[in-house]
GROMACS .gro file of C-alpha atoms in nm:
model
  147
    1MET     CA    1 -12.473  -3.752 -18.935
    2SER     CA    2 -12.221  -3.576 -18.718
    3THR     CA    3 -12.283  -3.431 -18.370
    4GLU     CA    4 -12.110  -3.159 -18.170
    5GLN     CA    5 -12.201  -3.046 -17.823
    6THR     CA    6 -12.090  -2.732 -17.636
    7THR     CA    7 -12.187  -2.635 -17.283
    8THR     CA    8 -12.076  -2.307 -17.140
    9GLY     CA    9 -12.050  -2.311 -16.766
   10SER     CA   10 -12.101  -1.952 -16.663
   11ASP     CA   11 -12.437  -1.863 -16.815
   12PHE     CA   12 -12.627  -2.194 -16.810
   13SER     CA   13 -12.648  -2.215 -17.190
   14TYR     CA   14 -12.576  -2.499 -17.430
   15GLU     CA   15 -12.554  -2.548 -17.804
   16LEU     CA   16 -12.598  -2.877 -17.989
   17THR     CA   17 -12.509  -2.905 -18.357
   18ARG     CA   18 -12.562  -3.187 -18.606
   19THR     CA   19 -12.538  -3.245 -18.974
   20LEU     CA   20 -12.853  -3.419 -19.089
   21ASP     CA   21 -12.887  -3.630 -19.402
   22ALA     CA   22 -13.185  -3.431 -19.537
   23PRO     CA   23 -13.224  -3.110 -19.731
   24VAL     CA   24 -13.304  -2.795 -19.536
   25GLY     CA   25 -13.662  -2.770 -19.662
   26ARG     CA   26 -13.733  -3.123 -19.531
   27VAL     CA   27 -13.589  -3.036 -19.186
   28TRP     CA   28 -13.790  -2.712 -19.179
   29GLN     CA   29 -14.114  -2.898 -19.259
   30ALA     CA   30 -14.040  -3.157 -18.989
   31TRP     CA   31 -13.994  -2.880 -18.734
   32THR     CA   32 -14.285  -2.654 -18.837
   33THR     CA   33 -14.568  -2.888 -18.950
   34PRO     CA   34 -14.782  -3.005 -18.654
   35ASP     CA   35 -14.841  -3.365 -18.771
   36GLN     CA   36 -14.476  -3.414 -18.865
   37TYR     CA   37 -14.352  -3.255 -18.542
   38ALA     CA   38 -14.581  -3.481 -18.336
   39ARG     CA   39 -14.434  -3.790 -18.500
   40TRP     CA   40 -14.073  -3.722 -18.392
   41ALA     CA   41 -14.090  -3.483 -18.098
   42TYR     CA   42 -14.260  -3.711 -17.840
   43ALA     CA   43 -14.590  -3.525 -17.865
   44ALA     CA   44 -14.926  -3.682 -17.808
   45PRO     CA   45 -15.115  -3.725 -18.138
   46GLY     CA   46 -15.343  -3.432 -18.212
   47SER     CA   47 -15.193  -3.213 -17.936
   48VAL     CA   48 -14.963  -2.995 -18.150
   49GLU     CA   49 -15.080  -2.655 -18.270
   50MET     CA   50 -14.846  -2.410 -18.442
   51ASP     CA   51 -14.889  -2.060 -18.585
   52VAL     CA   52 -14.542  -2.034 -18.735
   53ARG     CA   53 -14.489  -1.659 -18.762
   54PRO     CA   54 -14.338  -1.400 -18.526
   55GLY     CA   55 -14.577  -1.368 -18.231
   56GLY     CA   56 -14.766  -1.686 -18.332
   57ALA     CA   57 -14.848  -1.934 -18.056
   58TRP     CA   58 -14.764  -2.299 -18.028
   59LYS     CA   59 -14.860  -2.578 -17.787
   60ALA     CA   60 -14.800  -2.947 -17.752
   61THR     CA   61 -14.848  -3.218 -17.495
   62MET     CA   62 -14.527  -3.411 -17.462
   63VAL     CA   63 -14.532  -3.778 -17.360
   64THR     CA   64 -14.255  -3.870 -17.117
   65PRO     CA   65 -14.070  -4.205 -17.131
   66ASP     CA   66 -14.274  -4.325 -16.834
   67GLY     CA   67 -14.606  -4.246 -17.008
   68GLY     CA   68 -14.674  -3.918 -16.829
   69GLU     CA   69 -14.787  -3.607 -17.013
   70ALA     CA   70 -14.647  -3.258 -16.995
   71PRO     CA   71 -14.840  -2.974 -17.162
   72LEU     CA   72 -14.608  -2.712 -17.315
   73THR     CA   73 -14.693  -2.369 -17.453
   74GLY     CA   74 -14.508  -2.074 -17.603
   75SER     CA   75 -14.467  -1.851 -17.906
   76PHE     CA   76 -14.250  -1.807 -18.209
   77LEU     CA   77 -14.032  -1.502 -18.151
   78GLU     CA   78 -13.845  -1.499 -18.481
   79VAL     CA   79 -13.912  -1.692 -18.801
   80ALA     CA   80 -13.706  -1.699 -19.124
   81GLU     CA   81 -13.826  -1.984 -19.343
   82ASN     CA   82 -13.570  -2.261 -19.393
   83ARG     CA   83 -13.312  -2.072 -19.180
   84LEU     CA   84 -13.418  -1.968 -18.826
   85LEU     CA   85 -13.675  -2.034 -18.556
   86VAL     CA   86 -13.652  -1.858 -18.222
   87VAL     CA   87 -13.904  -2.027 -17.992
   88GLY     CA   88 -14.023  -1.892 -17.659
   89MET     CA   89 -14.122  -2.167 -17.414
   90ASP     CA   90 -14.338  -2.078 -17.117
   91VAL     CA   91 -14.178  -2.193 -16.789
   92PRO     CA   92 -14.396  -2.205 -16.478
   93GLY     CA   93 -14.276  -1.963 -16.216
   94ARG     CA   94 -14.061  -1.759 -16.455
   95PRO     CA   95 -14.171  -1.421 -16.580
   96GLU     CA   96 -13.993  -1.456 -16.913
   97PRO     CA   97 -14.008  -1.752 -17.148
   98SER     CA   98 -13.706  -1.968 -17.205
   99ARG     CA   99 -13.564  -1.908 -17.556
  100MET     CA  100 -13.451  -2.181 -17.790
  101THR     CA  101 -13.284  -2.087 -18.117
  102VAL     CA  102 -13.283  -2.330 -18.403
  103LYS     CA  103 -13.056  -2.236 -18.697
  104LEU     CA  104 -13.056  -2.431 -19.023
  105ASP     CA  105 -12.780  -2.408 -19.285
  106ALA     CA  106 -12.798  -2.591 -19.617
  107ASP     CA  107 -12.493  -2.806 -19.694
  108GLY     CA  108 -12.567  -2.948 -20.039
  109GLY     CA  109 -12.840  -3.204 -19.983
  110ARG     CA  110 -12.766  -3.208 -19.610
  111THR     CA  111 -12.858  -2.962 -19.329
  112ARG     CA  112 -12.646  -2.835 -19.042
  113ILE     CA  113 -12.873  -2.772 -18.747
  114ALA     CA  114 -12.761  -2.566 -18.442
  115LEU     CA  115 -12.985  -2.562 -18.137
  116HIS     CA  116 -12.899  -2.308 -17.863
  117GLN     CA  117 -13.073  -2.248 -17.533
  118THR     CA  118 -12.999  -2.039 -17.228
  119CYS     CA  119 -13.150  -2.167 -16.901
  120GLY     CA  120 -13.197  -2.011 -16.560
  121THR     CA  121 -13.007  -2.273 -16.356
  122ALA     CA  122 -12.753  -2.553 -16.399
  123GLU     CA  123 -13.031  -2.808 -16.323
  124GLU     CA  124 -13.261  -2.658 -16.585
  125ARG     CA  125 -12.975  -2.663 -16.834
  126ALA     CA  126 -12.900  -3.029 -16.765
  127VAL     CA  127 -13.265  -3.134 -16.810
  128SER     CA  128 -13.314  -2.910 -17.120
  129GLU     CA  129 -12.988  -3.031 -17.280
  130GLN     CA  130 -13.084  -3.397 -17.229
  131GLY     CA  131 -13.429  -3.328 -17.378
  132SER     CA  132 -13.283  -3.147 -17.674
  133THR     CA  133 -13.038  -3.430 -17.738
  134MET     CA  134 -13.331  -3.674 -17.741
  135LEU     CA  135 -13.519  -3.450 -17.982
  136LEU     CA  136 -13.225  -3.430 -18.223
  137ASP     CA  137 -13.184  -3.812 -18.203
  138SER     CA  138 -13.555  -3.859 -18.281
  139LEU     CA  139 -13.547  -3.603 -18.563
  140THR     CA  140 -13.246  -3.777 -18.714
  141ALA     CA  141 -13.433  -4.111 -18.709
  142PHE     CA  142 -13.753  -3.951 -18.847
  143LEU     CA  143 -13.563  -3.796 -19.138
  144ALA     CA  144 -13.385  -4.127 -19.215
  145GLU     CA  145 -13.725  -4.292 -19.254
  146GLY     CA  146 -13.803  -4.055 -19.537
  147ALA     CA  147 -14.144  -3.999 -19.392
   0.00000   0.00000   0.00000
């Protein structure tokens, strides 16, 4: 596994990239199958619902490290199987959803994943980037288990 991190200061966006030791189809399934997603993405069991198609809705209840729960909702804005997910995440108090782009590139039996998000403030960026880093760490561990 390799990791790169880029934060751009002017527009509150960040991009995280990693090379994962799993084929692209396996990474896609982990990201788009509710039961698999719940196992690595800190979601409460049974809380994940996904309609993985453009315009399809998703929801999950995330469990925080202190045991709290945070319900999340949104929609899939773009979907290209095994290559691209653009996810809209509803943010209370904001008229437009936050957009997270997940790009997958096959590299032999490995996958290069690039996660990009633009946030509204520096504080939102810091929290989102920390959460995304935790997600990629957990995804890496999940894939290593071969589950």
